[in-house]
Coordinates of C-alpha atoms and ligand atoms in Angstrom, one line a residue:
M90 CA 6.5 4.1 17.6
K91 CA 8.6 7.1 16.9
T92 CA 8.6 8.0 13.2
S93 CA 11.4 9.1 10.9
I94 CA 12.0 9.7 7.2
A95 CA 15.2 9.7 5.1
T96 CA 16.2 12.9 3.5
V97 CA 16.3 11.1 0.1
S98 CA 12.5 10.8 0.2
L99 CA 11.9 14.5 -0.4
S100 CA 12.8 17.2 -2.9
G101 CA 14.6 20.4 -2.1
N102 CA 17.7 21.4 -0.2
L103 CA 18.4 20.3 3.4
T104 CA 16.7 23.4 4.9
E105 CA 13.5 22.8 2.9
K106 CA 13.5 19.1 3.7
L107 CA 13.9 19.8 7.5
A108 CA 11.0 22.3 7.5
A109 CA 8.7 19.8 5.6
I110 CA 9.7 16.9 7.8
S111 CA 9.1 18.7 11.0
A112 CA 5.9 20.3 9.8
A113 CA 4.5 16.8 9.0
G114 CA 5.1 15.8 12.6
F115 CA 8.0 13.3 12.3
D116 CA 10.3 12.8 15.3
G117 CA 13.5 12.2 13.4
I118 CA 15.3 12.0 10.1
E119 CA 17.8 9.8 8.4
I120 CA 20.6 11.9 6.9
F121 CA 21.5 10.5 3.5
E122 CA 25.1 11.2 3.0
Q123 CA 24.7 12.8 -0.4
D124 CA 22.3 15.4 1.1
F125 CA 24.9 16.2 3.7
I126 CA 27.8 16.4 1.3
A127 CA 25.8 18.6 -1.1
S128 CA 24.8 21.0 1.6
D129 CA 26.9 24.0 2.6
F130 CA 26.6 23.4 6.3
G131 CA 29.2 21.7 8.4
P132 CA 28.3 18.6 10.4
A133 CA 27.9 20.3 13.7
E134 CA 25.7 23.0 12.1
V135 CA 23.5 20.4 10.4
G136 CA 23.1 18.6 13.7
R137 CA 22.1 21.9 15.3
M138 CA 19.6 22.7 12.5
V139 CA 18.0 19.3 12.9
R140 CA 17.6 19.7 16.6
D141 CA 16.3 23.2 16.2
H142 CA 13.5 21.7 14.2
G143 CA 12.7 19.5 17.1
L144 CA 14.0 16.4 15.2
E145 CA 16.7 13.8 16.0
I146 CA 19.1 12.3 13.5
T147 CA 18.0 8.7 13.7
L148 CA 20.5 7.3 11.2
F149 CA 23.4 8.3 9.0
Q150 CA 23.6 6.3 5.7
P151 CA 24.7 4.6 3.7
F152 CA 28.2 3.2 4.1
R153 CA 28.9 1.0 1.2
D154 CA 31.2 -2.0 0.3
F155 CA 32.7 -2.7 3.7
E156 CA 32.7 -6.4 4.4
G157 CA 34.6 -9.3 2.9
L158 CA 37.4 -7.2 1.2
P159 CA 41.0 -8.4 0.7
E160 CA 43.8 -6.0 1.4
P161 CA 44.5 -3.2 0.7
H162 CA 40.8 -2.5 0.2
R163 CA 40.0 -3.8 3.7
S164 CA 42.3 -1.4 5.6
R165 CA 41.0 1.4 3.5
A166 CA 37.4 0.5 4.3
F167 CA 38.3 0.6 8.1
A168 CA 40.0 4.0 7.7
R169 CA 37.0 5.3 5.8
A170 CA 34.7 4.0 8.5
A171 CA 36.7 5.8 11.2
R172 CA 36.3 9.0 9.3
K173 CA 32.6 8.6 9.1
F174 CA 32.3 7.7 12.8
E175 CA 34.0 11.0 13.5
L176 CA 31.6 12.8 11.3
M177 CA 28.7 11.1 13.1
N178 CA 30.0 12.4 16.4
Q179 CA 29.9 15.9 15.0
L180 CA 26.5 15.4 13.5
G181 CA 25.2 14.1 16.8
T182 CA 24.0 10.7 15.8
D183 CA 25.1 7.3 17.0
L184 CA 23.7 4.9 14.3
V185 CA 25.0 4.3 10.8
L186 CA 23.7 1.9 8.1
F187 CA 26.2 -0.3 6.4
C188 CA 24.6 -1.9 3.3
S189 CA 25.7 -5.2 1.9
S190 CA 28.6 -5.1 -0.5
V191 CA 28.5 -4.9 -4.2
H192 CA 32.3 -4.4 -4.5
P193 CA 33.9 -6.4 -7.3
A194 CA 36.8 -7.4 -5.1
A195 CA 34.6 -8.5 -2.2
M196 CA 34.7 -12.1 -1.2
G197 CA 32.0 -14.2 0.2
G198 CA 32.1 -16.2 3.4
I199 CA 29.8 -15.6 6.3
D200 CA 32.6 -15.9 8.9
R201 CA 34.9 -13.6 7.0
M202 CA 32.2 -11.0 6.9
A203 CA 31.3 -11.6 10.6
D204 CA 34.9 -11.2 11.6
D205 CA 35.1 -7.9 9.7
F206 CA 32.0 -6.6 11.6
H207 CA 33.3 -7.8 14.9
E208 CA 36.4 -5.8 14.4
L209 CA 34.3 -2.9 13.2
G210 CA 32.3 -3.1 16.4
D211 CA 35.4 -2.5 18.5
L212 CA 36.2 0.6 16.3
A213 CA 32.6 1.8 16.6
R214 CA 32.7 1.4 20.4
Q215 CA 35.7 3.8 20.5
Y216 CA 33.5 6.4 18.9
G217 CA 30.4 5.6 20.9
V218 CA 28.5 4.7 17.7
R219 CA 26.5 1.6 16.6
V220 CA 26.5 0.0 13.1
G221 CA 23.4 -1.6 11.5
Y222 CA 23.9 -4.0 8.7
E223 CA 21.3 -4.0 5.9
A224 CA 21.0 -6.6 3.1
L225 CA 20.5 -4.8 -0.2
C226 CA 18.4 -7.2 -2.2
W227 CA 20.9 -6.9 -5.1
G228 CA 24.0 -7.3 -2.8
R229 CA 26.7 -9.6 -4.2
F230 CA 26.9 -12.1 -1.4
V231 CA 24.3 -10.9 1.1
N232 CA 21.0 -10.0 -0.4
D233 CA 18.5 -11.5 2.1
H234 CA 17.9 -10.3 5.6
R235 CA 18.3 -13.8 6.9
D236 CA 21.9 -13.9 5.8
A237 CA 22.5 -10.3 7.1
W238 CA 21.2 -11.5 10.4
E239 CA 23.5 -14.5 10.4
V240 CA 26.5 -12.2 9.8
V241 CA 25.3 -10.0 12.7
R242 CA 24.7 -12.9 14.9
R243 CA 28.2 -14.3 14.3
A244 CA 29.8 -10.9 14.7
D245 CA 28.4 -11.1 18.2
H246 CA 29.2 -7.5 19.2
P247 CA 26.9 -5.2 21.1
N248 CA 27.8 -2.3 18.6
I249 CA 26.7 -4.4 15.6
G250 CA 23.1 -5.0 14.8
L251 CA 20.7 -5.6 12.0
I252 CA 18.7 -3.1 9.9
L253 CA 15.6 -4.2 8.1
D254 CA 14.1 -2.6 5.1
S255 CA 10.7 -3.8 3.9
F256 CA 11.6 -3.1 0.2
H257 CA 14.6 -5.5 0.3
T258 CA 12.7 -8.2 2.0
L259 CA 9.4 -8.0 0.2
G260 CA 10.8 -6.9 -3.2
R261 CA 12.8 -10.2 -3.2
K262 CA 9.6 -12.1 -2.2
I263 CA 11.2 -13.2 1.1
D264 CA 8.6 -14.4 3.6
P265 CA 8.5 -11.5 6.2
D266 CA 7.6 -14.0 8.9
S267 CA 11.2 -15.1 8.8
I268 CA 11.8 -11.9 10.8
R269 CA 9.8 -13.1 13.8
S270 CA 12.6 -15.3 15.1
I271 CA 15.2 -12.4 15.3
P272 CA 15.6 -11.0 18.8
G273 CA 14.0 -7.5 18.7
D274 CA 17.0 -5.9 20.6
R275 CA 19.3 -7.0 17.8
I276 CA 17.3 -5.0 15.3
F277 CA 18.8 -1.5 15.4
F278 CA 16.5 0.2 12.9
V279 CA 13.6 -0.5 10.6
Q280 CA 13.0 1.2 7.2
L281 CA 9.7 1.0 5.4
A282 CA 8.9 1.4 1.8
D283 CA 6.3 0.0 -0.6
A284 CA 6.5 -0.3 -4.4
P285 CA 4.2 -1.1 -7.3
A286 CA 4.3 -4.6 -8.6
I287 CA 6.4 -4.1 -11.7
D288 CA 8.7 -6.8 -12.9
M289 CA 12.1 -5.2 -13.4
D290 CA 15.7 -5.1 -12.2
L291 CA 15.7 -4.9 -8.4
L292 CA 18.2 -2.0 -8.2
Y293 CA 16.4 0.1 -10.7
W294 CA 13.0 -0.6 -9.2
S295 CA 14.3 0.3 -5.7
R296 CA 15.9 3.6 -6.8
H297 CA 13.0 4.9 -8.8
F298 CA 9.7 3.3 -7.9
R299 CA 9.5 3.0 -4.2
N300 CA 6.5 4.6 -2.6
M301 CA 4.8 5.1 0.7
P302 CA 3.4 2.0 2.5
G303 CA -0.1 1.6 1.2
E304 CA 0.7 3.3 -2.2
G305 CA 2.2 0.1 -3.7
D306 CA 1.5 -3.6 -3.9
L307 CA 3.9 -5.0 -1.3
D308 CA 2.5 -6.5 1.9
V309 CA 4.1 -3.9 4.2
P310 CA 1.6 -4.5 7.0
A311 CA 2.7 -8.2 7.1
F312 CA 6.3 -7.0 7.3
M313 CA 5.3 -4.6 10.0
R314 CA 3.6 -7.3 12.0
A315 CA 6.6 -9.5 11.9
V316 CA 8.8 -6.6 13.1
M317 CA 6.5 -5.9 15.9
A318 CA 6.4 -9.5 16.9
T319 CA 10.1 -9.4 17.7
G320 CA 9.5 -6.8 20.4
Y321 CA 11.4 -4.2 18.4
D322 CA 10.3 -0.8 19.7
G323 CA 12.7 1.5 17.9
W324 CA 12.3 3.9 15.0
L325 CA 10.0 3.4 12.1
S326 CA 11.5 5.2 9.2
L327 CA 10.5 5.8 5.6
E328 CA 13.2 5.5 3.0
I329 CA 11.6 6.2 -0.3
F330 CA 13.5 6.6 -3.5
N331 CA 10.9 7.9 -5.9
D332 CA 11.4 10.0 -9.0
Q333 CA 8.1 11.9 -8.5
F334 CA 8.7 12.5 -4.8
R335 CA 12.2 13.9 -5.6
A336 CA 10.4 16.5 -7.7
G337 CA 7.2 16.9 -5.6
L338 CA 6.2 19.4 -3.0
P339 CA 8.2 18.3 0.1
R340 CA 5.4 19.2 2.5
L341 CA 2.8 17.1 0.8
V342 CA 5.1 14.2 0.3
A343 CA 6.1 14.3 4.0
L344 CA 2.5 14.5 5.1
D345 CA 1.6 11.5 3.0
G346 CA 4.5 9.7 4.6
R347 CA 3.3 10.4 8.1
R348 CA -0.2 9.3 7.0
S349 CA 1.2 6.0 5.7
L350 CA 3.1 5.3 8.9
I351 CA 0.1 6.0 11.1
S352 CA -2.0 3.7 8.9
V353 CA 0.5 0.9 8.6
Q354 CA 0.7 0.6 12.4
D355 CA -3.0 0.8 12.6
R356 CA -3.4 -2.0 10.1
A357 CA -0.8 -4.2 11.9
R358 CA -2.6 -3.7 15.2
R359 CA -6.0 -4.6 13.7
A360 CA -4.7 -7.7 12.0
E361 CA -2.9 -9.0 15.1
P362 CA -4.2 -7.3 18.2
A363 CA -1.6 -9.0 20.4
L364 CA 1.0 -6.7 18.8
A365 CA -0.6 -3.5 20.2
V366 CA 1.9 -0.7 20.3
A367 CA 1.8 1.2 23.5
D368 CA 1.9 4.7 22.1
Q369 CA -0.5 4.2 19.2
T370 CA -3.7 5.8 20.2
D371 CA -6.9 4.1 19.2
I372 CA -8.3 5.4 16.0
P373 CA -11.7 4.3 14.6
A374 CA -11.5 1.4 12.2
P375 CA -11.6 2.0 8.4
V376 CA -15.2 1.4 7.2
P377 CA -16.6 1.4 3.7
V378 CA -18.5 4.4 2.3
K379 CA -22.2 3.4 1.9
G380 CA -22.7 5.8 -1.0
V381 CA -22.6 9.3 -2.2
E382 CA -25.4 11.3 -0.5
F383 CA -24.8 14.5 -2.5
I384 CA -22.5 16.2 -4.9
E385 CA -22.3 20.0 -4.7
F386 CA -21.4 22.3 -7.5
A387 CA -20.0 25.8 -6.8
T388 CA -21.0 28.2 -9.4
S389 CA -22.0 31.9 -9.9
E390 CA -25.3 33.6 -10.7
D391 CA -24.0 34.0 -14.3
E392 CA -23.0 30.4 -14.9
A393 CA -25.8 28.7 -12.9
P394 CA -28.3 28.8 -15.8
E395 CA -25.9 26.8 -18.1
L396 CA -25.5 24.2 -15.4
A397 CA -29.2 24.1 -14.7
A398 CA -29.8 23.5 -18.5
L399 CA -27.5 20.6 -18.5
L400 CA -29.1 19.1 -15.4
T401 CA -32.6 19.6 -16.8
A402 CA -31.5 17.9 -20.1
T403 CA -30.2 15.0 -18.0
G404 CA -33.6 14.6 -16.3
F405 CA -33.0 16.3 -13.0
Q406 CA -35.5 18.7 -11.5
P407 CA -35.2 21.4 -8.8
A408 CA -36.5 19.7 -5.7
G409 CA -35.9 22.2 -2.9
S410 CA -33.6 24.8 -1.6
H411 CA -31.3 25.4 1.4
V412 CA -32.9 27.1 4.4
S413 CA -30.4 30.0 4.5
K414 CA -28.0 29.8 1.6
P415 CA -28.5 30.2 -2.2
V416 CA -28.3 26.5 -2.8
T417 CA -30.7 24.6 -5.0
L418 CA -31.3 20.9 -4.6
W419 CA -31.8 18.9 -7.8
R420 CA -33.0 15.4 -7.7
Q421 CA -33.5 12.3 -9.8
G422 CA -33.8 8.8 -8.5
D423 CA -31.6 8.6 -5.4
V424 CA -29.3 11.3 -6.7
N425 CA -29.0 14.7 -4.9
L426 CA -27.1 17.5 -6.6
L427 CA -26.6 20.8 -5.0
V428 CA -26.0 24.0 -7.0
N429 CA -24.4 26.6 -4.8
T430 CA -24.2 30.3 -6.0
D431 CA -23.2 31.7 -2.6
A432 CA -21.1 34.8 -3.0
R433 CA -19.3 34.0 0.2
G434 CA -17.7 31.0 1.9
F435 CA -16.0 27.9 0.5
A436 CA -18.3 27.6 -2.6
R437 CA -17.2 31.1 -3.7
T438 CA -13.5 30.3 -3.1
S439 CA -13.9 27.1 -5.2
Y440 CA -15.7 28.9 -8.0
V441 CA -13.2 31.7 -8.1
A442 CA -10.3 29.2 -8.2
H443 CA -11.8 26.7 -10.7
G444 CA -14.9 28.1 -12.4
T445 CA -18.1 26.0 -12.1
T446 CA -16.9 23.0 -10.3
V447 CA -17.7 20.1 -7.9
S448 CA -16.8 21.7 -4.6
E449 CA -18.2 19.2 -2.1
I450 CA -19.0 15.5 -1.9
G451 CA -21.3 14.2 0.9
L452 CA -20.6 10.6 1.8
S453 CA -23.0 8.4 3.7
V454 CA -21.2 6.3 6.2
A455 CA -22.2 4.2 9.3
D456 CA -21.0 6.7 11.8
A457 CA -20.1 10.2 10.6
Q458 CA -18.2 11.2 13.7
A459 CA -16.1 8.1 13.6
S460 CA -15.2 8.5 10.0
F461 CA -14.3 12.1 10.6
Q462 CA -12.1 11.1 13.6
R463 CA -10.3 8.4 11.5
A464 CA -9.7 10.9 8.7
T465 CA -8.3 13.6 11.0
A466 CA -6.2 11.0 12.9
L467 CA -4.8 10.2 9.5
L468 CA -3.9 13.9 9.1
A469 CA -6.8 15.0 6.9
Q470 CA -7.4 18.7 7.4
P471 CA -10.7 19.4 9.1
H472 CA -12.9 21.9 7.2
Q473 CA -15.0 24.3 9.2
Q474 CA -17.6 26.7 8.0
E475 CA -20.2 28.8 9.7
V476 CA -23.4 26.9 10.4
G477 CA -26.7 28.8 10.4
K478 CA -29.0 28.7 13.4
G479 CA -30.8 25.4 13.6
E480 CA -28.8 23.9 10.8
L481 CA -26.7 20.8 11.0
A482 CA -23.0 20.9 11.7
I483 CA -21.8 18.3 9.2
P484 CA -18.3 17.0 9.9
A485 CA -16.1 17.8 7.0
I486 CA -12.5 17.5 5.8
R487 CA -10.5 18.7 2.9
G488 CA -10.6 15.8 0.4
V489 CA -8.7 15.0 -2.7
S490 CA -7.6 18.1 -4.7
G491 CA -8.9 20.6 -2.2
S492 CA -12.5 19.7 -2.5
V493 CA -14.5 19.3 0.7
M494 CA -15.7 15.9 1.8
R495 CA -18.6 15.7 4.3
F496 CA -19.7 12.7 6.4
L497 CA -23.3 11.9 6.9
D498 CA -25.0 9.0 8.6
S499 CA -28.5 7.8 9.3
S500 CA -27.9 7.0 13.0
S501 CA -27.6 10.6 14.1
E502 CA -29.4 13.9 13.5
L503 CA -27.3 14.1 10.3
G504 CA -29.7 11.6 8.7
R505 CA -32.3 14.4 8.7
I506 CA -30.2 16.7 6.5
W507 CA -32.9 17.1 3.8
D508 CA -35.6 18.0 6.4
V509 CA -33.4 20.2 8.6
D510 CA -31.2 22.2 6.2
F511 CA -33.6 22.2 3.2
R512 CA -37.1 23.1 2.2
I513 CA -38.2 20.3 0.0
A514 CA -40.7 20.9 -2.8
D515 CA -43.3 18.3 -3.9
K516 CA -42.0 15.0 -5.2
P517 CA -40.5 15.6 -8.6
A518 CA -41.9 14.2 -11.8
P519 CA -40.2 11.1 -13.3
G520 CA -36.9 12.0 -15.0
A521 CA -34.8 10.1 -17.5
G522 CA -34.5 6.9 -15.4
I523 CA -31.3 7.9 -13.6
T524 CA -31.2 6.0 -10.3
G525 CA -27.9 6.7 -8.6
I526 CA -24.3 7.7 -8.9
D527 CA -22.1 5.0 -10.3
H528 CA -18.7 6.7 -10.0
L529 CA -16.9 10.0 -9.8
A530 CA -13.9 10.7 -12.0
Q531 CA -11.3 12.9 -10.5
T532 CA -8.7 14.3 -12.8
M533 CA -5.3 15.4 -11.5
P534 CA -1.7 15.7 -12.6
Y535 CA -0.1 12.2 -12.7
D536 CA 2.1 13.0 -9.8
E537 CA -0.9 13.6 -7.5
M538 CA -2.3 10.1 -8.0
L539 CA -0.4 8.2 -5.3
S540 CA -1.3 10.8 -2.8
S541 CA -5.0 10.7 -3.8
S542 CA -5.2 7.0 -3.8
L543 CA -3.5 6.8 -0.4
F544 CA -6.1 9.2 0.9
Y545 CA -9.0 6.9 0.0
T546 CA -7.4 3.6 0.8
E547 CA -6.2 4.5 4.2
I548 CA -9.1 6.5 5.5
F549 CA -11.8 4.1 4.2
A550 CA -12.0 0.4 3.8
A551 CA -11.3 0.5 0.1
E552 CA -9.9 -1.6 -2.8
K553 CA -7.8 -0.4 -5.7
S554 CA -8.1 -2.0 -9.1
P555 CA -5.0 -2.4 -11.2
M556 CA -4.0 0.9 -12.9
V557 CA -5.1 1.1 -16.5
D558 CA -3.7 3.2 -19.3
V559 CA -6.2 5.3 -21.2
I560 CA -5.1 6.3 -24.6
D561 CA -6.0 9.8 -25.5
P562 CA -5.0 10.8 -29.1
D563 CA -2.6 13.4 -27.5
G564 CA -1.1 11.3 -24.8
L565 CA -1.5 8.8 -22.1
V566 CA -3.8 9.1 -19.1
R567 CA -3.4 6.7 -16.2
S568 CA -6.6 5.6 -14.4
Q569 CA -6.8 4.1 -11.0
A570 CA -10.2 2.9 -9.8
I571 CA -10.9 2.7 -6.1
R572 CA -14.0 1.2 -4.6
T573 CA -15.2 1.6 -1.1
G574 CA -18.5 0.0 -0.3
G575 CA -21.1 1.7 -2.5
M576 CA -18.8 4.4 -3.7
R577 CA -16.5 4.1 -6.7
V578 CA -14.0 6.8 -7.8
T579 CA -11.6 6.8 -10.7
L580 CA -8.4 8.9 -10.3
N581 CA -7.2 10.0 -13.7
G582 CA -3.6 11.2 -13.9
A583 CA -2.6 13.3 -16.9
E584 CA 1.0 13.6 -17.8
A585 CA 0.5 15.3 -21.2
R586 CA -1.1 18.7 -21.3
R587 CA -3.0 18.2 -24.6
T588 CA -5.0 15.2 -23.4
L589 CA -8.6 15.8 -22.5
A590 CA -7.7 15.4 -18.9
G591 CA -4.6 17.7 -19.2
R592 CA -6.7 20.4 -20.8
F593 CA -9.3 20.1 -18.0
I594 CA -6.6 20.7 -15.4
E595 CA -5.5 23.8 -17.3
E596 CA -9.0 25.1 -18.0
S597 CA -10.2 24.5 -14.4
F598 CA -7.0 25.5 -12.8
G599 CA -6.2 22.3 -11.0
S600 CA -7.5 19.0 -10.1
S601 CA -11.2 18.3 -9.6
V602 CA -14.1 16.1 -10.6
Q603 CA -14.1 16.0 -14.4
H604 CA -17.0 13.7 -14.8
I605 CA -19.9 12.2 -12.9
A606 CA -21.2 8.8 -14.0
F607 CA -24.9 8.2 -13.2
S608 CA -26.5 4.8 -13.2
T609 CA -29.7 3.7 -14.9
N610 CA -31.5 0.3 -14.9
D611 CA -32.4 0.7 -18.6
I612 CA -29.9 2.4 -20.7
F613 CA -32.0 2.3 -23.9
A614 CA -35.1 3.9 -22.2
T615 CA -32.8 6.5 -20.6
A616 CA -31.2 7.2 -24.0
E617 CA -34.7 7.8 -25.5
A618 CA -35.7 10.0 -22.6
L619 CA -32.5 12.0 -23.0
R620 CA -33.1 12.5 -26.7
A621 CA -36.5 14.0 -25.9
R622 CA -34.8 16.4 -23.5
D623 CA -32.1 17.6 -26.0
F624 CA -29.4 16.1 -23.9
P625 CA -26.1 17.0 -25.6
V626 CA -25.3 13.4 -26.3
L627 CA -21.8 12.5 -27.6
R628 CA -22.0 11.0 -31.1
I629 CA -20.0 7.8 -31.5
G630 CA -18.8 6.9 -35.0
A631 CA -19.9 3.9 -37.1
N632 CA -16.4 2.3 -37.1
Y633 CA -16.8 1.8 -33.4
Y634 CA -20.1 -0.2 -33.7
D635 CA -18.7 -2.4 -36.5
D636 CA -15.8 -3.2 -34.2
V637 CA -17.8 -3.8 -31.0
A638 CA -20.2 -6.1 -32.8
A639 CA -17.3 -8.1 -34.2
R640 CA -15.4 -8.1 -30.9
F641 CA -18.3 -9.4 -28.8
G642 CA -20.3 -11.2 -31.4
L643 CA -23.3 -8.9 -30.9
D644 CA -26.4 -9.5 -33.1
S645 CA -27.4 -6.8 -35.5
A646 CA -30.5 -5.8 -33.5
L647 CA -28.5 -5.0 -30.4
T648 CA -25.8 -3.3 -32.4
E649 CA -28.3 -1.1 -34.1
R650 CA -29.9 -0.1 -30.7
L651 CA -26.5 0.8 -29.4
R652 CA -25.6 2.8 -32.5
R653 CA -28.9 4.7 -32.4
G654 CA -28.5 5.5 -28.7
N655 CA -24.8 6.4 -29.1
I656 CA -24.2 3.8 -26.4
M657 CA -20.9 2.2 -25.9
Y658 CA -20.5 -1.4 -24.8
D659 CA -18.1 -3.6 -22.8
E660 CA -18.0 -7.0 -21.2
D661 CA -15.9 -8.6 -18.6
A662 CA -15.9 -12.0 -16.9
G663 CA -18.8 -10.8 -14.7
G664 CA -21.2 -9.1 -17.0
Q665 CA -22.0 -6.4 -19.4
F666 CA -21.6 -2.6 -19.4
F667 CA -23.3 0.1 -21.3
Q668 CA -22.2 3.8 -21.4
L669 CA -23.5 7.0 -22.8
Y670 CA -21.7 10.3 -22.7
S671 CA -22.5 14.0 -22.9
M672 CA -20.4 16.3 -25.0
P673 CA -17.7 18.0 -22.9
R674 CA -18.4 21.4 -21.6
K675 CA -15.9 24.1 -22.8
D676 CA -13.6 23.3 -19.8
G677 CA -13.8 19.6 -20.4
F678 CA -16.4 18.6 -17.8
F679 CA -18.9 16.1 -18.8
L680 CA -21.5 13.5 -17.7
E681 CA -21.8 9.8 -18.3
I682 CA -24.7 7.4 -17.8
V683 CA -24.0 3.8 -17.3
Q684 CA -25.8 0.5 -16.8
R685 CA -24.0 -2.4 -15.2
Q686 CA -25.4 -5.9 -15.8
G687 CA -24.4 -8.9 -13.8
N688 CA -21.2 -8.3 -11.9
Y689 CA -19.4 -6.2 -14.4
N690 CA -16.7 -4.5 -12.3
G691 CA -14.8 -2.2 -14.7
Y692 CA -15.3 1.3 -16.1
G693 CA -15.3 0.7 -19.8
A694 CA -11.6 1.4 -20.2
P695 CA -11.4 -0.3 -23.7
N696 CA -13.9 2.3 -24.9
A697 CA -12.0 5.3 -23.5
P698 CA -9.8 6.0 -26.6
F699 CA -12.9 6.2 -28.9
R700 CA -14.9 8.2 -26.4
I701 CA -12.1 10.7 -25.9
A702 CA -11.5 11.0 -29.6
A703 CA -15.2 11.8 -30.1
Q704 CA -15.1 14.3 -27.3
K705 CA -12.1 16.0 -28.8
R706 CA -13.9 16.3 -32.1
T707 CA -16.7 18.3 -30.4
A708 CA -14.4 20.4 -28.3
R709 CA -14.2 24.1 -29.2
P710 CA -10.8 25.6 -29.7
T711 CA -8.8 25.6 -26.6
G712 CA -7.5 28.6 -24.8
M713 CA -10.8 30.5 -24.8
P714 CA -10.9 32.8 -21.8
R715 CA -13.6 32.1 -19.3
A716 CA -16.2 34.9 -19.1
Ligands
DHB150 O1 19.9 2.0 -3.3 C1 20.8 2.0 -2.4 O2 22.0 1.9 -2.7 C2 20.4 1.9 -1.0 C3 21.2 2.5 0.0 C4 20.8 2.5 1.3 C5 19.6 1.8 1.7 O3 19.2 1.7 2.9 C6 18.9 1.2 0.7 O4 17.8 0.6 1.1 C7 19.2 1.2 -0.6
MG151 MG1 17.3 0.8 3.2

């Protein structure tokens, strides 16, 4: 289906919006009247600009408070409509959205409203335009698409049709399947928006918190399936009122929008194959990530020894090196860490931009090529780098926050990465009991979170946990956990600059992995082994242990073992969780080691305020220049 986006969804002036919308590959735009009025271009000029960008004006909107008015308001509304139809002719668009009335003088009565629209249909016909009627979910008399449809049905005019907007239907908890009985050719236009499940006034929620399909909690795919079942084959358009998007980078927001529209159609088709859309090309199904095969750090010759010391103290050992690049493989349990000091290529670019940083993440999936194809079909940017003779060409994309994400599988040659691209030394001696990677924590400015979570949830088969607030002594950090198969990531969004996360963004010049959590099967043994290695353990205060013992009713022996190991503790309905932290590096990067028992499914969020406070006590003064 052809895709469109409303100008209100993006920041900037009309020129900037058009450039972003066309660059993201949309076919059309809805002109929001305010954007037009605020611009300095006349209607014909705007129409030309739009077409020069290869776009169509799909809709002009909104026209407010038309139906059910007594005189003299009624005549004035018709006169106003005539003016706007004229304007539409100049713009070069034939469809306008009339939203349901909130006018204080408006009167109810389905037939009265239907008669108004019938008469409007005759006027619209004179101008060669069509009118679509949308139920605002806070409309005075019409606030349900079923009622809007009844008005349209009774208006019985070829120039009058229905406009559906997923927000108004789903936000009011109206069953989207009620759309299925509406004839597809009476639906003139379809707008899509999602929103987070927050209980608040509908109008305020709609005007500030809408987001891209897949970014919120509404069942937009179910709405989409119902629309497709009617036979509707017109425009699919995003209408996203969102405070962050209004301030965001228009190109990125537009790209996320296109990604969400590709994905919502893909989801609908998968859930109900009979609804296949003719022009939607087949893209590989979303699959879970099996696990993290490797994490690569980009660093320099100068900074590599400090990283090596931290890895050694954590129980890692050098286990091999790349056949052609200055990349060392460090291993412990099933964990592969790469330390790249290459003075050329992407590692160098990452290092120069961020300092020592996680620059690549290797994911193990069932079929690397298929995952790569799905990612690029969803507009992920392919990442290419020279491959040495005889080395593997590992499919890669730009992941969250500019890092590189590689896809590996065991069903192809890629499964031999460690034999082909590396020279492996003898089996390393036992380390500190670390067995795997529990999760990666990616820190970013708060306003990148939706985009990052959309990336994971649409490319992979992934589940989001509810967002949690992490209290830093200097501000709030929001944390969104995402799980896909054997991979867990937490996205941490900082609004305040003086939080540990906010400082990390400043110190490392942008978003990246702030901490890696490794797993162990025996946290107490690991704590002992780390102590022997001079691991820079984070000291947790006595108050914490008094509280945790009281909260969970722990016996004094366990409490004492936790205290001695500086191990934090949490429980949920499924099981127990143990966490141990390193002190933060100067830039705020740190390590965590965890043990999950039973089916504990969280990340120790209740401990975060105390951990962060302890980390801040150890931190050196901020603002120290990097060497
Ligand atoms: O918030 C509004 O007023 C508004 C206007 C036009 C729309 O299409 C809509 O969904 C909401
Ligand atoms: Mg709408």
